[in-house]
mmCIF file of N, CA, C and O in Angstrom:
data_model
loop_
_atom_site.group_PDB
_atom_site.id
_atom_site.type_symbol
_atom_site.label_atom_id
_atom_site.label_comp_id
_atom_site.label_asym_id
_atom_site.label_seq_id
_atom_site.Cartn_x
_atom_site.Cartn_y
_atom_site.Cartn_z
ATOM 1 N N UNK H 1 -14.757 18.505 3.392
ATOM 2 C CA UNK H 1 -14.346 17.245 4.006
ATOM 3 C C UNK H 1 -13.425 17.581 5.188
ATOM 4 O O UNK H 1 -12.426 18.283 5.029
ATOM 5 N N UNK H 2 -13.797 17.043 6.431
ATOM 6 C CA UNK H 2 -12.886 17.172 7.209
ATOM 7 C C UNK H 2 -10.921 16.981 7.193
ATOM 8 O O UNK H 2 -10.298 16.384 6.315
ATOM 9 N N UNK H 3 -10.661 17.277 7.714
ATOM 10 C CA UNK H 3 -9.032 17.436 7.143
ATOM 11 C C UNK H 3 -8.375 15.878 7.860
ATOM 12 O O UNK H 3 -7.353 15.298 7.494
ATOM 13 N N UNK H 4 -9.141 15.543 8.751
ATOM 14 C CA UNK H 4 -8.773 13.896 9.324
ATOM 15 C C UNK H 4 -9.067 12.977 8.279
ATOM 16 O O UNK H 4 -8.349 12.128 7.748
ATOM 17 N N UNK H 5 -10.536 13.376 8.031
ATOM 18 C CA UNK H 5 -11.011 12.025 7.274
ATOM 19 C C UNK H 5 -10.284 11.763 5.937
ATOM 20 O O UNK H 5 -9.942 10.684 5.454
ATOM 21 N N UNK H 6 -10.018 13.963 5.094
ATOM 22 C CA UNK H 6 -9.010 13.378 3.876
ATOM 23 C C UNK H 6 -7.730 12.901 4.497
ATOM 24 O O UNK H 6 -7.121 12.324 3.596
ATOM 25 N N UNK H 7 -7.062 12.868 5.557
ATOM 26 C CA UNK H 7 -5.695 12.477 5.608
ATOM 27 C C UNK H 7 -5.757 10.796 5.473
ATOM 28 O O UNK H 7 -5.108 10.104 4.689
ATOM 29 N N UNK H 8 -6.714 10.364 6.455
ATOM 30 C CA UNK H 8 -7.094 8.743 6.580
ATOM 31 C C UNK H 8 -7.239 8.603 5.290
ATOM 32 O O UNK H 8 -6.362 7.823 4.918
ATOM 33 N N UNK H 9 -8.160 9.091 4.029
ATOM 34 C CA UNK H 9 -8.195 8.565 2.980
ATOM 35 C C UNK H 9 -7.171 8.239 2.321
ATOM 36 O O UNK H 9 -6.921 7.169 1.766
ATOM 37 N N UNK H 10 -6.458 9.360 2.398
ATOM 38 C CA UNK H 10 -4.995 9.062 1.454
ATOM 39 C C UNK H 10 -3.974 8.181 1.871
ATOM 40 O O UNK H 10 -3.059 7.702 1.202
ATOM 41 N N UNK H 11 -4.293 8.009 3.240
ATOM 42 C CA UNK H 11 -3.182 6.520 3.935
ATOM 43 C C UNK H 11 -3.584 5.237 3.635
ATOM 44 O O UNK H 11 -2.903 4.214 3.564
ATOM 45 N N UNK H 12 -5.230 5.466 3.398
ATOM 46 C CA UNK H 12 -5.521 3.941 2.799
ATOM 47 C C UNK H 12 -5.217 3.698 1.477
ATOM 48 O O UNK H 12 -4.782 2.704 0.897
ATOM 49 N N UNK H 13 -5.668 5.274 0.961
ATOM 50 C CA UNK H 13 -5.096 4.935 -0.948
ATOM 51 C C UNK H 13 -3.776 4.602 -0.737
ATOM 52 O O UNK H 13 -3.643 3.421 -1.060
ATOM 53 N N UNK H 14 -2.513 5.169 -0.270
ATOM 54 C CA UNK H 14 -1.499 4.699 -0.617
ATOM 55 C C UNK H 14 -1.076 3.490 -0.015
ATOM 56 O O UNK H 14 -0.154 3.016 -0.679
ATOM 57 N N UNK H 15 -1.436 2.624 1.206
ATOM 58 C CA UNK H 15 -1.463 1.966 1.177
ATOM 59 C C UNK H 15 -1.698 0.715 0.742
ATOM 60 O O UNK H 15 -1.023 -0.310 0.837
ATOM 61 N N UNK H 16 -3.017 0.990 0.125
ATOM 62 C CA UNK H 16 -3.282 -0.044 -1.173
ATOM 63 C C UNK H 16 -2.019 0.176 -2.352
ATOM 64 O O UNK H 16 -1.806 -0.869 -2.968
ATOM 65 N N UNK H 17 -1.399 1.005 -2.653
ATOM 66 C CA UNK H 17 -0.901 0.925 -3.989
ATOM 67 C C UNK H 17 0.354 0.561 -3.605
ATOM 68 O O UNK H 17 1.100 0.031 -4.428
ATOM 69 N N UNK H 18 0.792 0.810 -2.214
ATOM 70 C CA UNK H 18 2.272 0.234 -1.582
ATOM 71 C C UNK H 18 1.969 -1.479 -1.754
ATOM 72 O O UNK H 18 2.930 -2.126 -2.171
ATOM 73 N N UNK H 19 0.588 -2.301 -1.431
ATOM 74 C CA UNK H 19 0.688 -3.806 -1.364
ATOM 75 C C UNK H 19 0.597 -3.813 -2.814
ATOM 76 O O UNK H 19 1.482 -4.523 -3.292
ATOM 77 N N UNK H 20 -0.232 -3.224 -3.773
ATOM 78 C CA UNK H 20 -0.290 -3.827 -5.193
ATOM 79 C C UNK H 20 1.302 -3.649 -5.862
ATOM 80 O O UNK H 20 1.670 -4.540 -6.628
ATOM 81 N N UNK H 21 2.153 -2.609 -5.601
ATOM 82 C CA UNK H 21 3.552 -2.221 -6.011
ATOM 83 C C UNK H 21 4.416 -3.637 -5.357
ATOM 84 O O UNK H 21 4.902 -4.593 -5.960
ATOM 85 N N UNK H 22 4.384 -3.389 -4.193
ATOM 86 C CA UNK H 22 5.400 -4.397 -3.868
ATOM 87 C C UNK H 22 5.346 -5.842 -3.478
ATOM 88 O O UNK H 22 6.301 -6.618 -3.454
ATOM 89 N N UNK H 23 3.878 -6.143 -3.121
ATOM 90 C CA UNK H 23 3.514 -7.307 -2.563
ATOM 91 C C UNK H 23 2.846 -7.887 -3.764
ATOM 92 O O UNK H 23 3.035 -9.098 -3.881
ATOM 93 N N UNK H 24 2.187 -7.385 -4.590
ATOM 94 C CA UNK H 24 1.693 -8.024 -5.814
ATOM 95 C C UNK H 24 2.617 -7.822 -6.918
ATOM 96 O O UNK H 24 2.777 -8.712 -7.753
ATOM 97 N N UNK H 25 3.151 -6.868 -6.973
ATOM 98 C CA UNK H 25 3.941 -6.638 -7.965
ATOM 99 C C UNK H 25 3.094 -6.041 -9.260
ATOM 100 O O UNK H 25 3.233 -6.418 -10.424
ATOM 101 N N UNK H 26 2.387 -5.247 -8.888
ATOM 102 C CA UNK H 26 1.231 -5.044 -10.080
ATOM 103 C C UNK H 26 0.776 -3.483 -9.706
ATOM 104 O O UNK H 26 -0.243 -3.197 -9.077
ATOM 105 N N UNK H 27 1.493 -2.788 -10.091
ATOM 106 C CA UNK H 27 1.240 -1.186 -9.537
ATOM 107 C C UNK H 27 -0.185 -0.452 -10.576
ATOM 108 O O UNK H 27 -0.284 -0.273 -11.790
ATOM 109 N N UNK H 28 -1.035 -0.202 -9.539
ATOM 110 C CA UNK H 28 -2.078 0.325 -10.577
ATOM 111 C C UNK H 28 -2.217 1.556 -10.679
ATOM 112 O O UNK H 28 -3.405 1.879 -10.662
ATOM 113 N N UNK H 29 -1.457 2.459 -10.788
ATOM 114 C CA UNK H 29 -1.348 4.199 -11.145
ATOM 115 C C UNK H 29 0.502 4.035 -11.337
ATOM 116 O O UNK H 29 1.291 3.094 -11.251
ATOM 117 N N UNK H 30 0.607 5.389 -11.610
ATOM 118 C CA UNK H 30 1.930 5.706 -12.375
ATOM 119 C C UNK H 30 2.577 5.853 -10.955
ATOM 120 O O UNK H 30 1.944 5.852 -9.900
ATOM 121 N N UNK H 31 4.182 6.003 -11.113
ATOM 122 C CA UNK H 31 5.018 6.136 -9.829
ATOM 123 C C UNK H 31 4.612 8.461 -9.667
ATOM 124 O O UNK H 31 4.501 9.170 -8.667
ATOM 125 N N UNK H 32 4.547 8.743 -10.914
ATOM 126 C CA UNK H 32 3.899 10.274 -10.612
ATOM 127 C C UNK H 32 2.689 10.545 -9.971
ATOM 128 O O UNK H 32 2.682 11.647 -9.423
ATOM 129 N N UNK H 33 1.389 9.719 -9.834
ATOM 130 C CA UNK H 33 0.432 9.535 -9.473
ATOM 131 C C UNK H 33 0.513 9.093 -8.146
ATOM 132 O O UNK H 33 -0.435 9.293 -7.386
ATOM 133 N N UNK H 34 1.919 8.295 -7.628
ATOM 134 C CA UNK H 34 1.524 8.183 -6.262
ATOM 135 C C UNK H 34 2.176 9.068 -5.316
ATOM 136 O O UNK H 34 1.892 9.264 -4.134
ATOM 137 N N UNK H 35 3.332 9.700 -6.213
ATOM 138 C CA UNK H 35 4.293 10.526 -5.553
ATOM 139 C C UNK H 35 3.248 12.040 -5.563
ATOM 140 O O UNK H 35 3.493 12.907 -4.724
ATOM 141 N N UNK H 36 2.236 12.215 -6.457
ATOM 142 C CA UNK H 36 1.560 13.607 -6.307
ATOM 143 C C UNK H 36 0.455 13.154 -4.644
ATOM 144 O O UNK H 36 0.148 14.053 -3.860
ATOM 145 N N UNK H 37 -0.005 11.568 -4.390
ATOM 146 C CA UNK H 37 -0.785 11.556 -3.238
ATOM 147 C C UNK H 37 0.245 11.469 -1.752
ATOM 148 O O UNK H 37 -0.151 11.953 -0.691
ATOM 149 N N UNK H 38 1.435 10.863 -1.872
ATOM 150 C CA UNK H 38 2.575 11.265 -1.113
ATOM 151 C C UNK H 38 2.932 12.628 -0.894
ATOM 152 O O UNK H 38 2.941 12.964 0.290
ATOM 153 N N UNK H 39 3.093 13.101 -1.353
ATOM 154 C CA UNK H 39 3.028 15.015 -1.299
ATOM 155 C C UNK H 39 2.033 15.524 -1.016
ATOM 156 O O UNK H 39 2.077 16.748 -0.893
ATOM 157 N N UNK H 40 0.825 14.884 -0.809
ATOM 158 C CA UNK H 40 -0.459 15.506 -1.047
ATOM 159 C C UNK H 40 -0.799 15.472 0.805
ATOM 160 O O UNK H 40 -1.137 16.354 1.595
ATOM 161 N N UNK H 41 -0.521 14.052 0.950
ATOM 162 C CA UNK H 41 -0.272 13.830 2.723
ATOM 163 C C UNK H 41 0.711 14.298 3.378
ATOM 164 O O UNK H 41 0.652 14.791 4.504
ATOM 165 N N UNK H 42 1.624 14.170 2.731
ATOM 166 C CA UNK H 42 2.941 15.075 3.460
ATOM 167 C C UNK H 42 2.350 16.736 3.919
ATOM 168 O O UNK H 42 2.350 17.219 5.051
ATOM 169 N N UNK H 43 2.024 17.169 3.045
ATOM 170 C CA UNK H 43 1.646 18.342 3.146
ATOM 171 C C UNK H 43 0.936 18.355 4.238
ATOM 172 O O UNK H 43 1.542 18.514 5.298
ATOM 173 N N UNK H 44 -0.532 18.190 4.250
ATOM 174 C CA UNK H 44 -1.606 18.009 5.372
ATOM 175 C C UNK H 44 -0.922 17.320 6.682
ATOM 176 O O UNK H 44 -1.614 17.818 7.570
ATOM 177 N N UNK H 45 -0.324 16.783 7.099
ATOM 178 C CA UNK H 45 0.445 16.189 7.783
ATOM 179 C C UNK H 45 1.387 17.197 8.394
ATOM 180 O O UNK H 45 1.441 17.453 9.596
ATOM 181 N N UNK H 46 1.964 17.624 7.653
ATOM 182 C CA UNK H 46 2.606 19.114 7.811
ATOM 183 C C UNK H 46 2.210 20.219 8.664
ATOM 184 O O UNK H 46 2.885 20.726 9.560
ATOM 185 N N UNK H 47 0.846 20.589 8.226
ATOM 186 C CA UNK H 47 0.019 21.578 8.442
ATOM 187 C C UNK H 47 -0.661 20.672 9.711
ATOM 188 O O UNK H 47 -1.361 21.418 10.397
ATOM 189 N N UNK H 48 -0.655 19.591 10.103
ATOM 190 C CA UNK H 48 -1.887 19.257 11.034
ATOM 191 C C UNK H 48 -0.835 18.136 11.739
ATOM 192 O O UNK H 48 -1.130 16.941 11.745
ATOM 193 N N UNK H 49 0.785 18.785 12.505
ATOM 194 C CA UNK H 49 1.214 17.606 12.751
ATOM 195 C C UNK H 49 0.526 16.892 14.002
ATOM 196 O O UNK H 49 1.233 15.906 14.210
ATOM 197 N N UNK H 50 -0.405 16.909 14.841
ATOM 198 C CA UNK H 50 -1.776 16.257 15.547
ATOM 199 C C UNK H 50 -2.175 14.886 14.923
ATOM 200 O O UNK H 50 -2.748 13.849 15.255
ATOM 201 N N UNK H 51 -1.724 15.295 14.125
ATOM 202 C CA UNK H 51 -2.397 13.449 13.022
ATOM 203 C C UNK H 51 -1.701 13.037 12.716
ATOM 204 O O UNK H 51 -2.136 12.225 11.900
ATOM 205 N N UNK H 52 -0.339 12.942 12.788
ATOM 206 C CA UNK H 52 0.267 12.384 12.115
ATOM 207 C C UNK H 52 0.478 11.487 13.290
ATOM 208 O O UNK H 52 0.752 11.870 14.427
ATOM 209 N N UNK H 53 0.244 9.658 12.705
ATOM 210 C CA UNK H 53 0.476 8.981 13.226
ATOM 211 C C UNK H 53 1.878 8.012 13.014
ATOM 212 O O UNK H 53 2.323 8.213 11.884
ATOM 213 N N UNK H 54 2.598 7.141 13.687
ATOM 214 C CA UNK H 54 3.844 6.164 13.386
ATOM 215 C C UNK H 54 3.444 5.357 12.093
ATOM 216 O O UNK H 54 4.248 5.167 11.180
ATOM 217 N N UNK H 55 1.927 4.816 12.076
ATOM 218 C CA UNK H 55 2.129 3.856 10.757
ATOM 219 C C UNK H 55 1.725 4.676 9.922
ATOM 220 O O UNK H 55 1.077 4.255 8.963
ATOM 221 N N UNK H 56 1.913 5.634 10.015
ATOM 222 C CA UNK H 56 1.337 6.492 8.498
ATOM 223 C C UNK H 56 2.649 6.642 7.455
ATOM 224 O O UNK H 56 3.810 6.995 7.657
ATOM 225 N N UNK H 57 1.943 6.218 6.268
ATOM 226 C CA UNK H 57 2.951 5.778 5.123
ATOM 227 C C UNK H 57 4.091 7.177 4.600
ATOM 228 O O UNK H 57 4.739 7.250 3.555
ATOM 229 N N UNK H 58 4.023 8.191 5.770
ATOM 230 C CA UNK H 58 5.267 9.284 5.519
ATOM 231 C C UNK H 58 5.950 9.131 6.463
ATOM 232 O O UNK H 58 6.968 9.819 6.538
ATOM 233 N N UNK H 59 5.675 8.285 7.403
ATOM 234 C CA UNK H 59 6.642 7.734 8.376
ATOM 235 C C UNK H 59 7.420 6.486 8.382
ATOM 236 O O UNK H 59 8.122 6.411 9.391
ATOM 237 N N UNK H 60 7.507 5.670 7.734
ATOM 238 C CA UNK H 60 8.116 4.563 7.204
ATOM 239 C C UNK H 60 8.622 4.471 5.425
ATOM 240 O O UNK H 60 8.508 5.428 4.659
ATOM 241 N N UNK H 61 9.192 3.082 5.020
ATOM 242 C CA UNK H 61 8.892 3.143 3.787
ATOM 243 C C UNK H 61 8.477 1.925 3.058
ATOM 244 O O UNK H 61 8.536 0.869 3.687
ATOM 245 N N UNK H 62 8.168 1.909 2.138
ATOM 246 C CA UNK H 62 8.017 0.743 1.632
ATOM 247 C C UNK H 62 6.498 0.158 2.086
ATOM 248 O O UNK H 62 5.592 0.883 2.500
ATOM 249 N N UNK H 63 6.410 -1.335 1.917
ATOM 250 C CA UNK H 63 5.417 -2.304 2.433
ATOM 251 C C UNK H 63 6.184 -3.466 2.842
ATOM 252 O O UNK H 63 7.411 -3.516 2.752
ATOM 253 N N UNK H 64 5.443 -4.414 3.300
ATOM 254 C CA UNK H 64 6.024 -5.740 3.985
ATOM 255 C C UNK H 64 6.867 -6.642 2.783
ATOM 256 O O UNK H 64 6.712 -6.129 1.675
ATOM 257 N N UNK H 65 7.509 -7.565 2.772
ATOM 258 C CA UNK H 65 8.509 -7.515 2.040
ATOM 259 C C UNK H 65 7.640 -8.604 1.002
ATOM 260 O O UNK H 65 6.486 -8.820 1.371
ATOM 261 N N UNK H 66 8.012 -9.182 -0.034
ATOM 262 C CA UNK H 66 7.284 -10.336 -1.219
ATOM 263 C C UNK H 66 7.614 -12.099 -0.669
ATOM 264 O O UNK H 66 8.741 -12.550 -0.460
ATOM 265 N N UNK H 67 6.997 -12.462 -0.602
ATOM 266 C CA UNK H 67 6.876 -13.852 -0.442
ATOM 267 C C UNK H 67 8.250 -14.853 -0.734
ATOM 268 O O UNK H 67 8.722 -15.730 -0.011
ATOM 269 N N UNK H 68 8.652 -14.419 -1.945
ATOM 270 C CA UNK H 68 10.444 -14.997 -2.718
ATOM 271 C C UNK H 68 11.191 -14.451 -1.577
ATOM 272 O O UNK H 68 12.248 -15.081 -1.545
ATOM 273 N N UNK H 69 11.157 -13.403 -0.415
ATOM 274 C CA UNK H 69 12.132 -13.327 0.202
ATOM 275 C C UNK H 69 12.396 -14.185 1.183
ATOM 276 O O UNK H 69 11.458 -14.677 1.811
ATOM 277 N N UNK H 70 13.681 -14.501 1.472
ATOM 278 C CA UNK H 70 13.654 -15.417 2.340
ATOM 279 C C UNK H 70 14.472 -14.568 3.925
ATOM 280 O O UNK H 70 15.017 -13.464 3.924
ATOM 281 N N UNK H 71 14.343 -15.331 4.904
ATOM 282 C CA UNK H 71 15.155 -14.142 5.821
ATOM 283 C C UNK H 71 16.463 -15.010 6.031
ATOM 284 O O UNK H 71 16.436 -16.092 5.445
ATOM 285 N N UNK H 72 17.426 -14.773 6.648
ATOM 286 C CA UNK H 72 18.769 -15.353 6.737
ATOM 287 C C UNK H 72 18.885 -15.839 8.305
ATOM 288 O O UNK H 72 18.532 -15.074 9.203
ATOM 289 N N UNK H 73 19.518 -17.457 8.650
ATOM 290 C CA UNK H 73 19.145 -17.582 9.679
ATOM 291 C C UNK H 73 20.200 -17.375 10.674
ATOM 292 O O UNK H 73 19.946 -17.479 11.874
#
C-alpha cells in the first residue's frame, strides 16, 4: 500500500472515532485502540514529514465541540 494512501486512511479512521468520542459521545474502540492508530500516524508522518498536512488529526486536538456547548457572548 502506498505510504500516502495508508496515512489518509488512518486520518479518516481517526477522525471518525474523534466525531463518535466527542460529538456523539459514543466511542466505538477502546481509548488503547485509538492511541495505538495515533502512534501509528505519528510515526509515518514522522518518517514522511511531505504529508503531513495542518488538518491532520496529529496536528490539532480534539473534534468540534458537542451541541450542549454554548459559546459566551
Amino acid at each position: 500500500m502506498k505510504i500516502e494512501l495508508k496515512i489518509n486512511k488512518l486520518r479518516k479512521s481517526i477522525e471518525k472515532h474523534n466525531y463518535n468520542y466527542y460529538v456523539l459521545e459514543n466511542p466505538l474502540i477502546s481509548d488503547g485502540e485509538y492511541d495505538n492508530l495515533f502512534r501509528k500516524l505519528e510515526l509515518l508522518e514522522s518518517k514522511n514529514p511531505q504529508l503531513i498536512k495542518p488538518d491532520s488529526p496529529t496536528q490539532r486536538v480534539g473534534s468540534n465541540p458537542i451541541k450542549k456547548f454554548k459559546k459566551n457572548q
